[in-house]
Tab-separated table of N, CA, C and O in Angstrom:
chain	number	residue	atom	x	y	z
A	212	UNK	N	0.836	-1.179	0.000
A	212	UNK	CA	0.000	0.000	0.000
A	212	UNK	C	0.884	1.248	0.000
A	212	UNK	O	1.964	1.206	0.590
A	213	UNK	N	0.432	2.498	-0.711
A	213	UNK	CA	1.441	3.533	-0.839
A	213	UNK	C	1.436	4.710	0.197
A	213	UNK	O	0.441	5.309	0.603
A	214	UNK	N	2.775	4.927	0.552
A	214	UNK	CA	2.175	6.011	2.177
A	214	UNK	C	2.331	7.040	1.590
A	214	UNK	O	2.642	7.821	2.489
A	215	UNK	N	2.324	7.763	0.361
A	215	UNK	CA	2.047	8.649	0.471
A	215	UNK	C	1.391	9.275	-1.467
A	215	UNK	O	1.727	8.534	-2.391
A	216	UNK	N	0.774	10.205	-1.726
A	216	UNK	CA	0.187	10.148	-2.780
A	216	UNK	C	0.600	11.889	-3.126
A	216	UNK	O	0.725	12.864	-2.384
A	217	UNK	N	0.715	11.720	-4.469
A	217	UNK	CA	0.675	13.037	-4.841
A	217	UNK	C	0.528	13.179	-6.278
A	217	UNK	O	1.414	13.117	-7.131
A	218	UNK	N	-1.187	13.456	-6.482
A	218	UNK	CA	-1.905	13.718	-7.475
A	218	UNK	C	-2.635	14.806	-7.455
A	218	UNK	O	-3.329	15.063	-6.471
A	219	UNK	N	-2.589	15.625	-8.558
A	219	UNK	CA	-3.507	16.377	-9.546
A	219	UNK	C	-4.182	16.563	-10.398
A	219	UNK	O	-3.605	16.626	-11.484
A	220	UNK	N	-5.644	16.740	-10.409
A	220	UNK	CA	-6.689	16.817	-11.104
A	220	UNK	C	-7.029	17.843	-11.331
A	220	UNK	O	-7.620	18.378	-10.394
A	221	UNK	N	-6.876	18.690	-12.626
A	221	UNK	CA	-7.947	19.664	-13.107
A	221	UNK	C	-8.253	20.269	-14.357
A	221	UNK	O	-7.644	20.075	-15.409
A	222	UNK	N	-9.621	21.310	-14.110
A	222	UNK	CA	-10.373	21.407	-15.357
A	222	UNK	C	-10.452	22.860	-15.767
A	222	UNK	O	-11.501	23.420	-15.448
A	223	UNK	N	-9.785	23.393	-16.244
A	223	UNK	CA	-9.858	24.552	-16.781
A	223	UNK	C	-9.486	25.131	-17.860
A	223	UNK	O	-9.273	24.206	-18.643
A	224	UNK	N	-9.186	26.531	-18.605
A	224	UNK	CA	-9.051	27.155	-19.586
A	224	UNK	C	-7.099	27.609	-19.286
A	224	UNK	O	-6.468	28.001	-18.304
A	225	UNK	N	-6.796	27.333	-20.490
A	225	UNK	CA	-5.422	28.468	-20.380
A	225	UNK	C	-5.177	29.262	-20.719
A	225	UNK	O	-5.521	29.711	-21.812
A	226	UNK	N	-4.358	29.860	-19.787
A	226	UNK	CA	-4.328	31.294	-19.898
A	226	UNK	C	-3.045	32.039	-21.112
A	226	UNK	O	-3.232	33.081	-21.739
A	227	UNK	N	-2.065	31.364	-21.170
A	227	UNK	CA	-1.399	32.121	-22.569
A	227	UNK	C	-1.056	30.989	-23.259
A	227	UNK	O	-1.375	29.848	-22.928
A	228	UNK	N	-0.384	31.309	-24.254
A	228	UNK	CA	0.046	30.261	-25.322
A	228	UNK	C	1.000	29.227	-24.665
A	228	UNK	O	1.465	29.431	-23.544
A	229	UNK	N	1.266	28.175	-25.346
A	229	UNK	CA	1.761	27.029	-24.430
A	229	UNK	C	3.489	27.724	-24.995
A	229	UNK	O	3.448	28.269	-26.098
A	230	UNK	N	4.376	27.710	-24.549
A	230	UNK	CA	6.208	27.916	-25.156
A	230	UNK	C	6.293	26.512	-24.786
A	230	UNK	O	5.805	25.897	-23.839
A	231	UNK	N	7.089	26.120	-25.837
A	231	UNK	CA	8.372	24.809	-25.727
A	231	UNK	C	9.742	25.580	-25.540
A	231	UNK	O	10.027	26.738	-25.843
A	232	UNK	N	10.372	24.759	-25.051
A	232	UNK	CA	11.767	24.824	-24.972
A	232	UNK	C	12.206	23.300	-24.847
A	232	UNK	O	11.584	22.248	-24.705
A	233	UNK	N	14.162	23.797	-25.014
A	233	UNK	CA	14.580	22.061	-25.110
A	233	UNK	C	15.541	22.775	-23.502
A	233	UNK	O	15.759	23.938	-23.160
A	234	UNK	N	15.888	21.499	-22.884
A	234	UNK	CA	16.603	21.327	-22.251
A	234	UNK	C	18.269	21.508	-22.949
A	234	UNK	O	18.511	21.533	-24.156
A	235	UNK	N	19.103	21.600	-22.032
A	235	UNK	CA	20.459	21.765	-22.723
A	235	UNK	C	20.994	20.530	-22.875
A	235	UNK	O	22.207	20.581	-23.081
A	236	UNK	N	20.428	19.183	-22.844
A	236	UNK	CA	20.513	17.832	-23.285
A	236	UNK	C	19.535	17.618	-24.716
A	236	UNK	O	19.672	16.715	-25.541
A	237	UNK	N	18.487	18.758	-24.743
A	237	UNK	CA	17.961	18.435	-26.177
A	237	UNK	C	16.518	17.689	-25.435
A	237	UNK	O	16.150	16.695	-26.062
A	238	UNK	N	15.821	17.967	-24.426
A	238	UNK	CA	15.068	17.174	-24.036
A	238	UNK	C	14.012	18.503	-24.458
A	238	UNK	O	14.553	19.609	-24.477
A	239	UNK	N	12.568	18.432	-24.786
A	239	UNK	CA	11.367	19.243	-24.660
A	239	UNK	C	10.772	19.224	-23.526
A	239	UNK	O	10.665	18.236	-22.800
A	240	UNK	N	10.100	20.976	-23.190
A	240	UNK	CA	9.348	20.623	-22.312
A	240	UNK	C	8.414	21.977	-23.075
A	240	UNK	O	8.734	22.664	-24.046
A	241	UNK	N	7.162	22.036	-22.215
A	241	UNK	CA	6.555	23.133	-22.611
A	241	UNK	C	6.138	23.100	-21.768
A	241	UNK	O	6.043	22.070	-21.101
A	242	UNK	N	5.518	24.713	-21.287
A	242	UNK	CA	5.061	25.813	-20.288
A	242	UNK	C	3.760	26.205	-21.007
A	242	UNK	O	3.683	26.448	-22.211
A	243	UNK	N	2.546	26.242	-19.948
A	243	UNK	CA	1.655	27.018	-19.870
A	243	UNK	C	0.862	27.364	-18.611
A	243	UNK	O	1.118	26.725	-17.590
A	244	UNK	N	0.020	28.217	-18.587
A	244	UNK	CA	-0.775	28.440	-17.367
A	244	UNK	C	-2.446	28.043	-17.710
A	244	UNK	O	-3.075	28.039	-18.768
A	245	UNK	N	-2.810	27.737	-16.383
A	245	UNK	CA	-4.241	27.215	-16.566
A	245	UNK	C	-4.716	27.650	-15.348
A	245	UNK	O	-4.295	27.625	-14.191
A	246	UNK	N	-6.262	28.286	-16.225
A	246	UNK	CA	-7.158	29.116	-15.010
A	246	UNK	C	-8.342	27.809	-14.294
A	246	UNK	O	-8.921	26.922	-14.919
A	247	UNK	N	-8.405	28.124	-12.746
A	247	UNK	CA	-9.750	27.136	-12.530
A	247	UNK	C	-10.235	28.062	-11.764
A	247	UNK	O	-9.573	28.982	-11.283
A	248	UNK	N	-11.817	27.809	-11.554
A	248	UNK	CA	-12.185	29.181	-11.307
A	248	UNK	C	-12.864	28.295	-9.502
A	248	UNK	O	-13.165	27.130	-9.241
A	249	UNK	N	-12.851	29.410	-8.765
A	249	UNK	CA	-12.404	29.165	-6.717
A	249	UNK	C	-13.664	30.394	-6.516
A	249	UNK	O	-13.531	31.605	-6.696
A	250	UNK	N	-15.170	29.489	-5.992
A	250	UNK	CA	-15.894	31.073	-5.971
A	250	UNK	C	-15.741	31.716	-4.649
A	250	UNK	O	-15.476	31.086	-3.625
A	251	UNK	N	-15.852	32.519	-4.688
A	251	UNK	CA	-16.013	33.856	-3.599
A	251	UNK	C	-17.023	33.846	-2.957
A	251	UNK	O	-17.964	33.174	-3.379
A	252	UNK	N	-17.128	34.450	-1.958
A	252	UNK	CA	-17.365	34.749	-0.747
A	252	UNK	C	-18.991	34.647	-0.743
A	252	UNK	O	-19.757	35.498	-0.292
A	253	UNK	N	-19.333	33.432	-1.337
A	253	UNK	CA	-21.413	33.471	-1.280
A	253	UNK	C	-21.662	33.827	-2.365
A	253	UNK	O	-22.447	33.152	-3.031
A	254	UNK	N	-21.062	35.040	-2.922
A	254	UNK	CA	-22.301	35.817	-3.982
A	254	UNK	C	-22.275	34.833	-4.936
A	254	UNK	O	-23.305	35.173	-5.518
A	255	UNK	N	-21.956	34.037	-5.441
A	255	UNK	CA	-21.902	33.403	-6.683
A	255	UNK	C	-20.889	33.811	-7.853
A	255	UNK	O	-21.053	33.509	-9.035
A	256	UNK	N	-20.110	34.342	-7.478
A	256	UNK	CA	-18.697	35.085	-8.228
A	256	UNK	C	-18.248	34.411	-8.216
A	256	UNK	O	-18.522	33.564	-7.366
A	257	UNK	N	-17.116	34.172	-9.182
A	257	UNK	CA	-16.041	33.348	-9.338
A	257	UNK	C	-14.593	33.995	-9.215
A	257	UNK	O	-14.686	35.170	-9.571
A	258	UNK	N	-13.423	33.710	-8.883
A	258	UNK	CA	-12.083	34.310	-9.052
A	258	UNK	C	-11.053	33.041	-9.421
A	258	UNK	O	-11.030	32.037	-8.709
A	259	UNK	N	-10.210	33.183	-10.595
A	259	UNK	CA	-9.437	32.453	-11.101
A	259	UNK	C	-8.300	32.138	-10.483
A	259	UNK	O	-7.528	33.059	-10.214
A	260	UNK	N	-7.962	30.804	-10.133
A	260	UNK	CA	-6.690	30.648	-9.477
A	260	UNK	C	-5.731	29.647	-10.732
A	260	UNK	O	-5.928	28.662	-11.443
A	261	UNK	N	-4.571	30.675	-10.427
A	261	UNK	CA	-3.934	29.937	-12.098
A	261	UNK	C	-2.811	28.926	-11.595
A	261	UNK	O	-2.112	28.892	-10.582
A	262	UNK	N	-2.907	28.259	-12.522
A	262	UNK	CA	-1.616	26.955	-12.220
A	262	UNK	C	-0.794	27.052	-13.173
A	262	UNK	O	-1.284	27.222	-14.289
A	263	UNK	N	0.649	26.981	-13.049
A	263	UNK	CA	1.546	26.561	-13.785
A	263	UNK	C	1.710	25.448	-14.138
A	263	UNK	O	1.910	24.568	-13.300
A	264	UNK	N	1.676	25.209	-15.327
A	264	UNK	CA	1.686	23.497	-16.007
A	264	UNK	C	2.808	23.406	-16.772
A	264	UNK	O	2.953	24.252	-17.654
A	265	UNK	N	3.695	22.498	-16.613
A	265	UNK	CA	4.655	22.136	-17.306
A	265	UNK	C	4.886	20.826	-17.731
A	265	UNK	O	5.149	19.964	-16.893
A	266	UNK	N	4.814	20.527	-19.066
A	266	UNK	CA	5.211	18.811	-19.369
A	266	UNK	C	6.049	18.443	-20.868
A	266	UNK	O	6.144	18.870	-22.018
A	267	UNK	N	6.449	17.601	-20.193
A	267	UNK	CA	7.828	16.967	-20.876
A	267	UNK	C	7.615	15.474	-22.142
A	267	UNK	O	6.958	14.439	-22.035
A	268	UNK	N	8.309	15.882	-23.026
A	268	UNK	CA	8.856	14.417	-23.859
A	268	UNK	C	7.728	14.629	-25.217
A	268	UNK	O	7.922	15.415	-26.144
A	269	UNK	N	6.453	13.668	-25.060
A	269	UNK	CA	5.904	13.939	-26.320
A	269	UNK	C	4.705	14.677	-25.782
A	269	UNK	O	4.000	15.191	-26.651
A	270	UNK	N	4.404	14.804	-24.782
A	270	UNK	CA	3.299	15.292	-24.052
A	270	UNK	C	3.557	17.170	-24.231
A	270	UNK	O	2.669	18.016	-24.332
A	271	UNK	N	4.887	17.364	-24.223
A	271	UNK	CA	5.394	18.626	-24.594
A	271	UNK	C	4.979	19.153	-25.981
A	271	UNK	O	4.266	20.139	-26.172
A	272	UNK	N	5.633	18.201	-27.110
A	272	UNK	CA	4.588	18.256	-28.180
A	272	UNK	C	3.785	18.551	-28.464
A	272	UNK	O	3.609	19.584	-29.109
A	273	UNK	N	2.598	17.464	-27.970
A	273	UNK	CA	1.182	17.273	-28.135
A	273	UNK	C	0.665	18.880	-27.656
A	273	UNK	O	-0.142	19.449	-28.390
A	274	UNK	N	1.192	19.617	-26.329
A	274	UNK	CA	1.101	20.386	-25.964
A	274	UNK	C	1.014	21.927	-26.591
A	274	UNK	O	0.388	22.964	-26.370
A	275	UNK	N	2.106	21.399	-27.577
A	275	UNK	CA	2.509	23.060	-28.269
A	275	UNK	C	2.056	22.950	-29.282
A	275	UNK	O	1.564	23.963	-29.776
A	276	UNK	N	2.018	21.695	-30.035
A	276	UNK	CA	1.069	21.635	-31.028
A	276	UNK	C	-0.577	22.180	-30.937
A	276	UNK	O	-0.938	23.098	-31.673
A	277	UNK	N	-1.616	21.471	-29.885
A	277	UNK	CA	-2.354	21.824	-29.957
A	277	UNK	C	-3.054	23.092	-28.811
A	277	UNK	O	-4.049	23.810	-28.727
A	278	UNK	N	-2.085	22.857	-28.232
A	278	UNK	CA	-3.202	23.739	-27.575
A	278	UNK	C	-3.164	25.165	-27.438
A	278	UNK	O	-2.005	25.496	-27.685
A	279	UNK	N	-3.810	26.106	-27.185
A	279	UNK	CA	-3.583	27.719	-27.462
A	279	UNK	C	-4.886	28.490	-26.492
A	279	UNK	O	-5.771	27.840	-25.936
A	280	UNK	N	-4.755	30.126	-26.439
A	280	UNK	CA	-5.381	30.614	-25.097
A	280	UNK	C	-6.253	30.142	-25.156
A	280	UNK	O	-6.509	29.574	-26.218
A	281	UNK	N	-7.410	30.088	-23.841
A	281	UNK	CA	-8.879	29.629	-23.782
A	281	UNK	C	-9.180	28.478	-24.195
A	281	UNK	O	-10.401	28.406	-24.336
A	282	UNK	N	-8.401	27.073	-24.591
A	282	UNK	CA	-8.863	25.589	-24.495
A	282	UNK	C	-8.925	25.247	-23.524
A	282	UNK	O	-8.002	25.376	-22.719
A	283	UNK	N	-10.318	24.551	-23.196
A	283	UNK	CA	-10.723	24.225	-22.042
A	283	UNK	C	-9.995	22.372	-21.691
A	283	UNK	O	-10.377	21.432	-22.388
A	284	UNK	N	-9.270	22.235	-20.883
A	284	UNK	CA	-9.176	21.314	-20.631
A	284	UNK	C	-8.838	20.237	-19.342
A	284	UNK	O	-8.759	20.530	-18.149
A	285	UNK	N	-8.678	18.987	-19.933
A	285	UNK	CA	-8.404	18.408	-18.102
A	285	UNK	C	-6.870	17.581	-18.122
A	285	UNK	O	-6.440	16.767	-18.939
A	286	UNK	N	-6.363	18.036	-17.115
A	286	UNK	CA	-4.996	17.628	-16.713
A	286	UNK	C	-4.740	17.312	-15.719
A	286	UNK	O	-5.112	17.881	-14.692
A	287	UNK	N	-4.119	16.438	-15.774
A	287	UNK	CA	-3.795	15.596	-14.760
A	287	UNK	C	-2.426	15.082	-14.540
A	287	UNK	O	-1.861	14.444	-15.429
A	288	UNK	N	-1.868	15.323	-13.411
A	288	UNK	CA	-0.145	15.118	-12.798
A	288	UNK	C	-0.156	15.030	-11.215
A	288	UNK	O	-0.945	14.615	-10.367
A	289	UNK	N	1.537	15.825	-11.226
A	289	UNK	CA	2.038	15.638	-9.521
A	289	UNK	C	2.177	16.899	-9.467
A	289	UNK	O	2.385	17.443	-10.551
A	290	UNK	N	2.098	18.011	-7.915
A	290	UNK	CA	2.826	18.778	-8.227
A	290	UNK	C	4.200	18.574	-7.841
A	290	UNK	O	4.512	17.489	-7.351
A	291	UNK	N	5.233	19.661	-8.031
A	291	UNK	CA	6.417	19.936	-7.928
A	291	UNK	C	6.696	21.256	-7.271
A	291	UNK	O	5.976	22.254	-7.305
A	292	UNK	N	8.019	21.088	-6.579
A	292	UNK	CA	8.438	22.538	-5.740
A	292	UNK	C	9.790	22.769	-6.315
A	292	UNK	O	10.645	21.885	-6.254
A	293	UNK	N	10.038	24.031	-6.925
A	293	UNK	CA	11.444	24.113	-7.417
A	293	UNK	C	12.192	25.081	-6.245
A	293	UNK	O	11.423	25.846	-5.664
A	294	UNK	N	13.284	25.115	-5.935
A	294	UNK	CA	13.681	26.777	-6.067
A	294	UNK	C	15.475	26.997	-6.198
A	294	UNK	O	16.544	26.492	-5.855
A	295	UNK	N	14.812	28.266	-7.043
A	295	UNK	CA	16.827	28.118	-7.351
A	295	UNK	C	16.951	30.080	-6.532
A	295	UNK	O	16.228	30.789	-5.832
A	296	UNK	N	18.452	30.204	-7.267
A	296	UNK	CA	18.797	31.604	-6.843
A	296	UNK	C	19.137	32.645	-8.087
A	296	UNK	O	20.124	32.751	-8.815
A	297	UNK	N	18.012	33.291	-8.016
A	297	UNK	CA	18.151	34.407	-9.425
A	297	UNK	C	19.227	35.159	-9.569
A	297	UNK	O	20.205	34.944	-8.853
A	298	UNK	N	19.233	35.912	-10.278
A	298	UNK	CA	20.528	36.462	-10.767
A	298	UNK	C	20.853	37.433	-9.767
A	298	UNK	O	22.033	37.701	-9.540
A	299	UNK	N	19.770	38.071	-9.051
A	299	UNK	CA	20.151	39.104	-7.885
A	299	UNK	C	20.584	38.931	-6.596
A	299	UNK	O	20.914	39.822	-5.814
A	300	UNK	N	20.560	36.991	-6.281
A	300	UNK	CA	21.506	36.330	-5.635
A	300	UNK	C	19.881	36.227	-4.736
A	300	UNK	O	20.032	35.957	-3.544
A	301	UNK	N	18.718	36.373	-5.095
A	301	UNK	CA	17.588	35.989	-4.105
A	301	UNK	C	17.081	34.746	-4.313
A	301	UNK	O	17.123	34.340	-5.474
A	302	UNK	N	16.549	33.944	-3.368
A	302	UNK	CA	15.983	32.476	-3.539
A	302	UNK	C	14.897	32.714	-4.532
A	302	UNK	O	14.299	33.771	-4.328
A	303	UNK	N	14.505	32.058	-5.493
A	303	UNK	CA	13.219	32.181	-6.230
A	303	UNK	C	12.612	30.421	-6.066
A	303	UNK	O	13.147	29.313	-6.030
A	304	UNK	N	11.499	30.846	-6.014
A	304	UNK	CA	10.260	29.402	-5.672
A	304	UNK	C	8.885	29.158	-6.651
A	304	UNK	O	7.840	29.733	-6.956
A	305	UNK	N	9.380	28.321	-6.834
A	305	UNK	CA	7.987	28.206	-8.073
A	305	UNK	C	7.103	26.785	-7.818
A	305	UNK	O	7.573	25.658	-7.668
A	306	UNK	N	5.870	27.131	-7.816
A	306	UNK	CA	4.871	25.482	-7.700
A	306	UNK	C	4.609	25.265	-8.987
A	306	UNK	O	4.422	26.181	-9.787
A	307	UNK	N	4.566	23.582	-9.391
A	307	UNK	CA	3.927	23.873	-10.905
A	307	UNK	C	3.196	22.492	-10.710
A	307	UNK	O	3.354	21.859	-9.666
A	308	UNK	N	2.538	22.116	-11.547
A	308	UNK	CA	1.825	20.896	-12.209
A	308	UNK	C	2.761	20.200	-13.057
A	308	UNK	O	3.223	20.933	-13.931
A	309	UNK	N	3.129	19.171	-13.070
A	309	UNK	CA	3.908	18.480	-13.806
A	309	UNK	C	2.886	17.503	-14.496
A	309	UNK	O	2.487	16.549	-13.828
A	310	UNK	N	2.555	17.624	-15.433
A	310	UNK	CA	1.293	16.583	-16.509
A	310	UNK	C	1.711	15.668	-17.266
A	310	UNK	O	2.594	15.794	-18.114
A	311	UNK	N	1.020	14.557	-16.970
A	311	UNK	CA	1.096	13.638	-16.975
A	311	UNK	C	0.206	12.986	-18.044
A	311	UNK	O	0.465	11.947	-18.651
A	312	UNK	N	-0.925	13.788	-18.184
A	312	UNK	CA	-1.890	13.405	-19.117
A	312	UNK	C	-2.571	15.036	-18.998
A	312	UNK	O	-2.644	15.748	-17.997
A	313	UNK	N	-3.108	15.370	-20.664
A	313	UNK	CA	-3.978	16.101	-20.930
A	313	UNK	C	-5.172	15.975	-22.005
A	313	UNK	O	-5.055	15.652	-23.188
A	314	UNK	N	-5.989	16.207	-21.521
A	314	UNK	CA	-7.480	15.578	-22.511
A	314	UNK	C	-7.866	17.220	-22.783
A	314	UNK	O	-7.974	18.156	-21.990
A	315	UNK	N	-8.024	17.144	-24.274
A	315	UNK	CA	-8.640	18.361	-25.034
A	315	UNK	C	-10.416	18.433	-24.513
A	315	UNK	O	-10.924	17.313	-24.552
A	316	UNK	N	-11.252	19.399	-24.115
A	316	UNK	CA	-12.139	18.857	-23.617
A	316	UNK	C	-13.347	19.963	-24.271
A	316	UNK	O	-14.496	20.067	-23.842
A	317	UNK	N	-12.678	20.831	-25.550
A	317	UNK	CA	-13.619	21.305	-26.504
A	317	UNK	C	-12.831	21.369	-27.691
A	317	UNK	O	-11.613	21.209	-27.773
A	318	UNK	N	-13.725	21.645	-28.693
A	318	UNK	CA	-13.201	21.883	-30.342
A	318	UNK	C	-12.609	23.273	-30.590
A	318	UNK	O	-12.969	24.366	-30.151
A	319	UNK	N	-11.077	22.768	-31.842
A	319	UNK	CA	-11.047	23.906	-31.673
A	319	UNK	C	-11.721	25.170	-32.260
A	319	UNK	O	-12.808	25.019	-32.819
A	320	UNK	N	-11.204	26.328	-32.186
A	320	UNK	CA	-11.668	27.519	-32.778
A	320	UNK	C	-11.400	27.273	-34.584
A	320	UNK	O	-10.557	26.609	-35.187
A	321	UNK	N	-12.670	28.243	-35.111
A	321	UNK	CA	-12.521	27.216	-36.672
A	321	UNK	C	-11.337	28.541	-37.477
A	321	UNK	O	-11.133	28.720	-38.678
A	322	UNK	N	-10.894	29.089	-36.593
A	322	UNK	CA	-9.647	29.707	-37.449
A	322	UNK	C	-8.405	28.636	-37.136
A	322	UNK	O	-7.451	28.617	-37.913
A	323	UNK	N	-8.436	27.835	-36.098
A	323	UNK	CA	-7.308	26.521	-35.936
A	323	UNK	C	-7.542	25.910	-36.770
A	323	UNK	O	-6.540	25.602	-37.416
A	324	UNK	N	-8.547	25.488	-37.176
A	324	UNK	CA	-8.961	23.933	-37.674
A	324	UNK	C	-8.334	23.800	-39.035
A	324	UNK	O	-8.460	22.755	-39.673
């Protein structure tokens, strides 16, 4: 049995275009952000809490290939805690989603298609 678990589930829209990059071994990864929406305080409002998503190999691909702002979709990973030291010699900390799987979960816009 496993003592300890670390999974992520979610469903939302992204927020800018996906970037690839290669690693300095030549490996892909691509970057994007994804909005899920966290409502507020009763009224029935919503406020967006964004995730950093990052994924690697062909999933990076699949990534930059298709997807672009406002596809709604569901992803699923671990998260991750980085932190290094920026150039101004300060700690920098970043949370992200590391994906594992992503399901397209509308069509695209018919200027993609």
């Amino acid at each position: 049995m496993a003592k300890s678990l670390n999974v992520v589930h979610l469903i939302g829209r992204t927020g800018r275009e996906p970037s690839m990059r290669y690693t300095s071994a030549g490996k892909p990864y691509t970057t994007f952000s994804l909005a899920t929406d966290r409502r507020s305080k009763g009224d029935g409002q919503t406020d967006p809490d964004w995730h950093a998503i990052v994924c690697w190999d062909k999933l990076a691909e699949f990534a930059n290939q298709y997807l672009s702002k406002g596809r709604l979709l569901y992803v699923s990973g671990r998260l991750s805690y980085r932190v290094w030291t920026g150039q101004d010699g300060q700690p920098r900390h970043v949370t992200e989603v590391v994906a594992g799987e992503i399901l397209l979960l509308d069509r695209p816009a018919a200027a993609e298609a």
